């Protein structure tokens, strides 16, 4: 089954209705995160720089190009999520993250 | 250095810089064929969908001249140096390091190199003992053959070594490779190339496993006994049902390559090194006069 979800989600039912094997088409905001950021949050006690309630996290570190004082994307893709699995539960429980893509 | 050597060093640096970026963007034809064949033979609905997504990923990279994967890896080179090639390997290494750094800065590419303890970035994909070079020296040649194999971490993290004993025999080798691939599951971005190194010593077996993933897909070891093991492992690993991205299916590996070295009579080392579906690879011949001939599928 294919669903379309817009992140951040506000209604938990939108996530609870999903079943293993379903395909999800994503709209809205995606927040990139990887090993180092999660080590900072959970092992070094630094708060994340943004609100993660209802968020979709993408396990990635993109290729970027510096244009002026901003970064422009070159290539964004997923990395192996299973490497960071110990952070999954606290991300949901403590920060309200509702989906992870990897 | 004399002028000729300076020019030659510059040619090797140019080749390294070009190969690194080229490998990251334009995957070899044998890999394209293997991925298309995988998509055609996959019967699981989810598995087929994953393989179609991989196909789209490759198409988008082709159309946009972009990277196939965001993990620009650690730059690994294989350098086959002819005895009459007029640049010393010490200078070849400097050129490979400078070429890697230049490509990383000029493209720009994501820089992955960090100090292994402090985790501080050490430079544009260079650092202490980075890039990594596999050396081979050949007689009766004045050429340098250079191959670049950027190696992503998702698959490199799925590397395994076991010092089997002689009594474990070939069955022990097969069992360990099978267990390794089952343990790895979806983590190394299957279906990819399973590289197996057998014999030699512990470190050399792992070195050979890496050499095995650098080969064009489906090539066979010239030793028929080893080639038979490749065929048997390929069949065996595709019976696991792990499937594309570990979500279930018929195609778990695109190929299994085995490299071997003779070993001690009481040793039986087995090393496994995985290469993800984006098995990036690009090669060049550099002549003694500095002329570069790029070779897409070697």
XYZ file of C-alpha atoms in Angstrom:
400
model
C 0.000 0.000 0.000
C 1.220 3.529 -0.767
C 0.690 6.449 1.625
C 1.496 10.120 1.332
C 2.659 11.879 4.481
C 3.626 15.493 5.119
C 6.278 16.130 7.766
C 6.355 17.202 10.512
C 3.277 15.111 11.372
C 0.924 16.247 14.128
C -1.463 13.281 14.375
C 0.184 10.057 15.664
C -2.463 8.035 13.794
C -0.817 8.989 10.536
C 2.170 6.900 11.598
C 0.313 4.178 13.498
C -1.726 3.240 10.424
C 1.448 2.254 8.504
C 2.270 -1.441 8.110
C 5.576 -3.169 7.367
C 6.136 -3.291 3.606
C 4.054 -0.165 2.851
C 5.512 2.511 0.595
C 5.464 6.103 1.860
C 5.727 9.149 -0.383
C 7.093 12.019 1.681
C 6.270 15.739 1.497
C 7.343 18.621 3.696
C 10.540 18.900 5.736
C 13.240 16.258 6.041
C 16.029 16.706 8.601
C 19.420 15.134 7.862
C 21.258 13.564 10.789
C 24.066 11.043 11.215
C 26.389 9.382 13.733
C 28.197 12.451 15.083
C 25.081 14.563 15.740
C 23.414 11.733 17.655
C 26.574 11.109 19.687
C 26.512 14.835 20.572
C 22.850 14.742 21.601
C 22.797 11.532 23.604
C 26.382 10.935 24.766
C 27.576 14.531 25.171
C 24.301 16.112 26.312
C 24.044 18.857 23.669
C 20.527 19.799 22.674
C 19.609 19.501 18.983
C 19.586 22.915 17.244
C 15.976 22.538 16.082
C 12.607 21.183 17.157
C 12.312 17.501 16.218
C 8.647 16.994 17.214
C 6.826 15.019 14.519
C 9.948 15.054 12.354
C 11.210 12.748 9.646
C 14.957 12.208 9.975
C 17.070 11.091 7.047
C 20.274 9.281 7.969
C 22.693 11.103 5.720
C 25.599 13.476 5.328
C 25.215 15.209 1.973
C 27.721 16.546 -0.544
C 27.473 20.347 -0.552
C 29.011 23.317 -2.315
C 29.607 26.632 -0.561
C 27.884 29.506 -2.358
C 28.463 32.802 -0.543
C 27.656 32.111 3.102
C 25.213 29.294 2.320
C 25.603 25.667 1.318
C 24.004 24.339 -1.838
C 23.222 20.637 -2.133
C 25.053 18.418 -4.625
C 24.014 14.905 -3.646
C 21.953 13.597 -0.750
C 21.374 9.906 -0.081
C 20.837 7.499 2.764
C 23.420 5.712 4.860
C 23.108 2.485 6.885
C 20.580 3.193 9.672
C 21.240 -0.036 11.555
C 24.577 1.431 12.685
C 22.678 4.070 14.709
C 19.853 1.921 16.017
C 20.555 2.648 19.703
C 19.450 6.268 19.147
C 16.108 5.378 17.528
C 14.060 4.883 20.689
C 15.317 7.981 22.578
C 14.805 10.138 19.475
C 11.148 9.146 19.524
C 10.652 9.170 23.289
C 12.576 12.330 24.214
C 12.246 14.452 21.077
C 9.069 13.223 19.362
C 10.743 12.083 16.122
C 8.130 10.086 14.218
C 9.979 8.620 11.230
C 13.514 7.741 10.179
C 14.619 7.060 6.620
C 17.806 5.152 5.967
C 63.030 16.213 -9.914
C 63.944 16.422 -13.616
C 61.361 18.101 -15.846
C 60.153 14.846 -17.415
C 59.408 13.384 -13.986
C 57.546 16.523 -12.919
C 55.324 16.242 -16.005
C 54.756 12.543 -15.422
C 53.893 13.132 -11.791
C 51.406 15.759 -12.900
C 49.874 13.238 -15.346
C 49.425 10.679 -12.540
C 47.841 13.367 -10.341
C 45.491 14.362 -13.181
C 44.532 10.725 -13.732
C 43.867 10.157 -10.014
C 41.703 13.289 -9.756
C 39.745 12.354 -12.875
C 39.295 8.684 -11.914
C 38.010 9.486 -8.424
C 35.234 11.780 -9.712
C 34.487 9.631 -12.763
C 34.121 6.478 -10.641
C 31.700 8.298 -8.317
C 29.464 9.431 -11.211
C 29.540 6.877 -14.011
C 29.320 3.254 -12.876
C 30.892 0.606 -15.167
C 28.899 -1.171 -17.864
C 29.308 -4.629 -16.290
C 27.668 -3.279 -13.115
C 24.844 -1.684 -15.110
C 24.253 -5.019 -16.859
C 24.314 -6.943 -13.575
C 21.818 -4.536 -11.969
C 19.496 -4.763 -15.003
C 19.680 -8.567 -14.938
C 18.941 -8.503 -11.194
C 15.851 -6.364 -11.764
C 14.649 -8.743 -14.479
C 15.051 -11.908 -12.441
C 13.822 -10.624 -9.073
C 10.385 -12.067 -8.245
C 9.702 -10.348 -4.898
C 7.512 -7.259 -5.332
C 9.459 -5.270 -2.731
C 12.783 -6.493 -4.119
C 11.825 -5.469 -7.623
C 10.735 -2.047 -6.385
C 14.107 -1.572 -4.681
C 15.954 -2.558 -7.878
C 13.795 -0.168 -9.915
C 14.647 2.618 -7.457
C 18.349 1.763 -7.864
C 17.883 1.961 -11.640
C 16.286 5.423 -11.260
C 19.122 6.474 -8.957
C 21.665 5.578 -11.665
C 19.611 7.331 -14.380
C 19.352 10.550 -12.358
C 23.123 10.504 -11.753
C 23.701 10.029 -15.504
C 21.294 12.800 -16.533
C 22.483 15.323 -13.956
C 26.143 14.243 -14.145
C 25.886 13.843 -10.383
C 27.253 11.355 -7.862
C 25.623 7.923 -7.754
C 25.866 7.915 -3.937
C 26.611 10.659 -1.411
C 29.254 8.526 0.284
C 32.405 9.488 -1.575
C 34.141 6.798 0.451
C 37.787 6.344 1.170
C 39.759 6.600 -2.049
C 41.335 3.208 -2.715
C 43.662 2.837 -5.692
C 45.171 -0.195 -7.310
C 48.475 0.712 -8.957
C 50.125 -1.802 -11.272
C 53.571 -0.384 -11.947
C 55.713 -1.559 -14.836
C 59.393 -2.011 -14.012
C 60.359 0.613 -16.630
C 57.750 3.237 -15.675
C 59.951 6.278 -15.110
C 58.372 7.578 -11.864
C 59.227 6.026 -8.511
C 56.307 4.640 -6.450
C 57.132 7.142 -3.692
C 56.320 9.915 -6.195
C 53.336 7.992 -7.572
C 51.922 7.945 -4.043
C 52.380 11.719 -3.682
C 50.567 12.182 -6.998
C 47.660 9.944 -5.917
C 47.339 11.858 -2.651
C 47.470 15.242 -4.394
C 44.985 14.111 -7.075
C 42.535 12.868 -4.443
C 42.754 16.156 -2.546
C 42.402 18.229 -5.714
C 39.295 16.347 -6.877
C 37.744 16.715 -3.417
C 38.332 20.476 -3.319
C 37.568 21.307 -6.955
C 34.342 19.294 -7.441
C 33.735 19.665 -4.384
C 33.254 16.220 -2.826
C 32.325 15.330 0.718
C 35.495 14.866 2.730
C 35.263 11.744 4.871
C 38.767 11.454 6.292
C 39.055 11.779 10.079
C 41.647 10.895 12.718
C 40.529 7.523 13.968
C 40.596 8.547 17.673
C 39.906 12.299 17.769
C 37.445 12.041 14.826
C 38.734 15.407 13.567
C 38.725 15.843 9.797
C 42.249 15.395 8.429
C 41.900 16.984 4.996
C 40.226 16.660 1.609
C 39.877 12.859 1.698
C 43.535 12.525 2.619
C 45.279 11.924 5.936
C 47.759 9.635 7.643
C 47.952 6.599 5.286
C 44.992 7.878 3.211
C 44.387 7.352 0.354
C 44.984 3.605 0.393
C 47.001 2.063 -2.422
C 47.288 -1.583 -3.405
C 50.595 -2.000 -5.241
C 51.516 -4.522 -7.881
C 54.839 -4.517 -9.749
C 55.188 -6.136 -13.147
C 58.144 -6.915 -15.391
C 58.543 -6.016 -19.095
C 56.307 -2.935 -18.931
C 56.871 0.820 -18.929
C 53.253 1.695 -18.036
C 51.287 2.487 -14.919
C 47.814 0.983 -14.738
C 45.719 2.835 -12.210
C 42.317 1.847 -10.878
C 40.266 3.897 -8.428
C 37.696 2.145 -6.229
C 36.014 4.610 -3.849
C 34.882 2.491 -0.902
C 31.811 3.543 1.074
C 31.523 2.870 4.789
C 28.165 1.071 4.811
C 29.670 -1.850 2.970
C 33.187 -1.586 4.441
C 31.664 -1.896 7.931
C 30.527 -5.352 6.829
C 33.997 -6.921 6.775
C 34.733 -10.182 8.534
C 37.758 -12.365 9.264
C 37.961 -15.898 10.572
C 41.006 -18.027 11.071
C 39.407 -21.326 10.097
C 41.543 -24.391 10.771
C 42.562 -26.888 8.088
C 40.044 -29.422 9.461
C 37.262 -26.928 8.647
C 38.145 -27.394 4.977
C 36.276 -25.721 2.122
C 33.001 -26.361 3.968
C 34.284 -24.107 6.785
C 35.126 -21.365 4.291
C 31.648 -21.528 2.755
C 29.958 -21.617 6.128
C 31.810 -18.503 7.316
C 31.059 -16.524 4.146
C 27.392 -17.522 4.412
C 27.203 -16.551 8.111
C 28.882 -13.210 7.346
C 26.385 -12.315 4.623
C 23.429 -13.389 6.774
C 24.765 -11.261 9.677
C 25.267 -8.311 7.327
C 21.628 -8.485 6.147
C 20.568 -5.171 4.596
C 23.401 -3.131 6.140
C 25.886 -3.161 3.213
C 23.265 -1.975 0.632
C 22.769 -5.295 -1.183
C 22.837 -6.617 -3.838
C 26.569 -6.045 -4.244
C 29.832 -7.864 -4.757
C 31.058 -10.204 -2.038
C 34.851 -10.263 -2.012
C 36.450 -13.264 -0.352
C 40.148 -13.642 0.382
C 41.445 -17.060 1.353
C 44.885 -18.249 2.384
C 48.045 -16.257 3.012
C 47.918 -14.741 6.509
C 45.197 -12.867 8.422
C 46.091 -9.438 7.027
C 46.798 -10.735 3.533
C 43.460 -12.595 3.355
C 41.653 -9.286 3.995
C 43.854 -7.527 1.435
C 42.849 -10.196 -1.104
C 39.166 -9.829 -0.218
C 39.465 -6.143 -1.158
C 41.234 -7.071 -4.412
C 38.323 -9.422 -5.147
C 35.733 -6.610 -5.017
C 37.818 -4.540 -7.466
C 37.378 -7.036 -10.302
C 34.829 -6.532 -13.103
C 31.587 -8.289 -12.137
C 31.405 -11.973 -12.943
C 35.052 -12.443 -13.884
C 36.360 -15.741 -12.627
C 39.551 -16.660 -10.797
C 41.969 -18.298 -13.289
C 42.462 -21.238 -10.898
C 39.553 -23.603 -11.709
C 39.296 -24.866 -8.123
C 38.849 -21.293 -6.856
C 36.480 -20.461 -9.739
C 34.305 -23.396 -8.683
C 34.157 -21.990 -5.147
C 33.056 -18.629 -6.634
C 30.194 -20.329 -8.486
C 29.125 -22.301 -5.433
C 29.217 -19.276 -3.121
C 27.265 -17.157 -5.616
C 24.497 -19.788 -5.705
C 24.552 -20.301 -1.948
C 24.383 -16.598 -1.024
C 21.442 -16.038 -3.350
C 19.513 -18.767 -1.549
C 19.429 -16.746 1.682
C 16.367 -14.683 0.686
C 17.947 -11.491 2.141
C 17.200 -9.725 -1.136
C 17.694 -6.146 -2.331
C 18.416 -3.796 0.601
C 17.683 -6.718 2.918
C 13.927 -6.426 2.374
C 13.569 -9.968 1.013
C 13.978 -11.395 -2.459
C 15.901 -13.605 -4.838
C 18.868 -11.321 -5.505
C 21.087 -10.971 -2.444
C 24.440 -10.634 -4.222
C 25.345 -9.601 -7.764
C 28.486 -11.720 -7.633
C 30.986 -13.428 -5.392
C 34.680 -13.092 -6.277
C 37.416 -15.066 -4.526
C 41.138 -14.265 -4.484
C 43.579 -16.698 -2.952
C 47.163 -16.998 -1.795
C 48.943 -20.171 -0.835
C 49.216 -20.503 2.895
C 50.832 -22.364 5.788
C 49.912 -26.051 6.085
C 48.165 -25.392 9.400
C 46.355 -22.166 8.362
C 43.008 -21.644 6.622
C 42.210 -17.896 6.830
C 38.969 -16.527 5.358
C 38.220 -12.822 4.920
C 35.026 -11.210 3.615
C 34.847 -7.659 2.257
C 31.545 -6.364 0.890
C 31.061 -3.878 -1.934
C 27.622 -2.214 -2.113
C 25.440 -2.163 -5.256
C 27.081 1.138 -6.230
C 30.314 -0.766 -6.931
C 32.205 2.212 -8.309
C 35.367 1.665 -10.286
C 37.352 3.492 -12.993
C 40.748 2.848 -14.597
C 43.473 4.407 -16.707
C 46.720 3.451 -18.399
C 49.485 6.014 -18.097
C 52.339 5.656 -20.556
C 55.991 6.421 -19.873
C 55.470 9.631 -21.889
C 52.612 10.723 -19.600
C 49.837 9.964 -22.073
C 46.653 8.906 -20.289
C 44.182 6.404 -21.782
C 41.032 6.114 -19.710
C 39.383 2.735 -19.594
C 35.817 2.540 -18.425
C 35.375 -1.134 -17.715
C 38.708 -2.609 -16.629
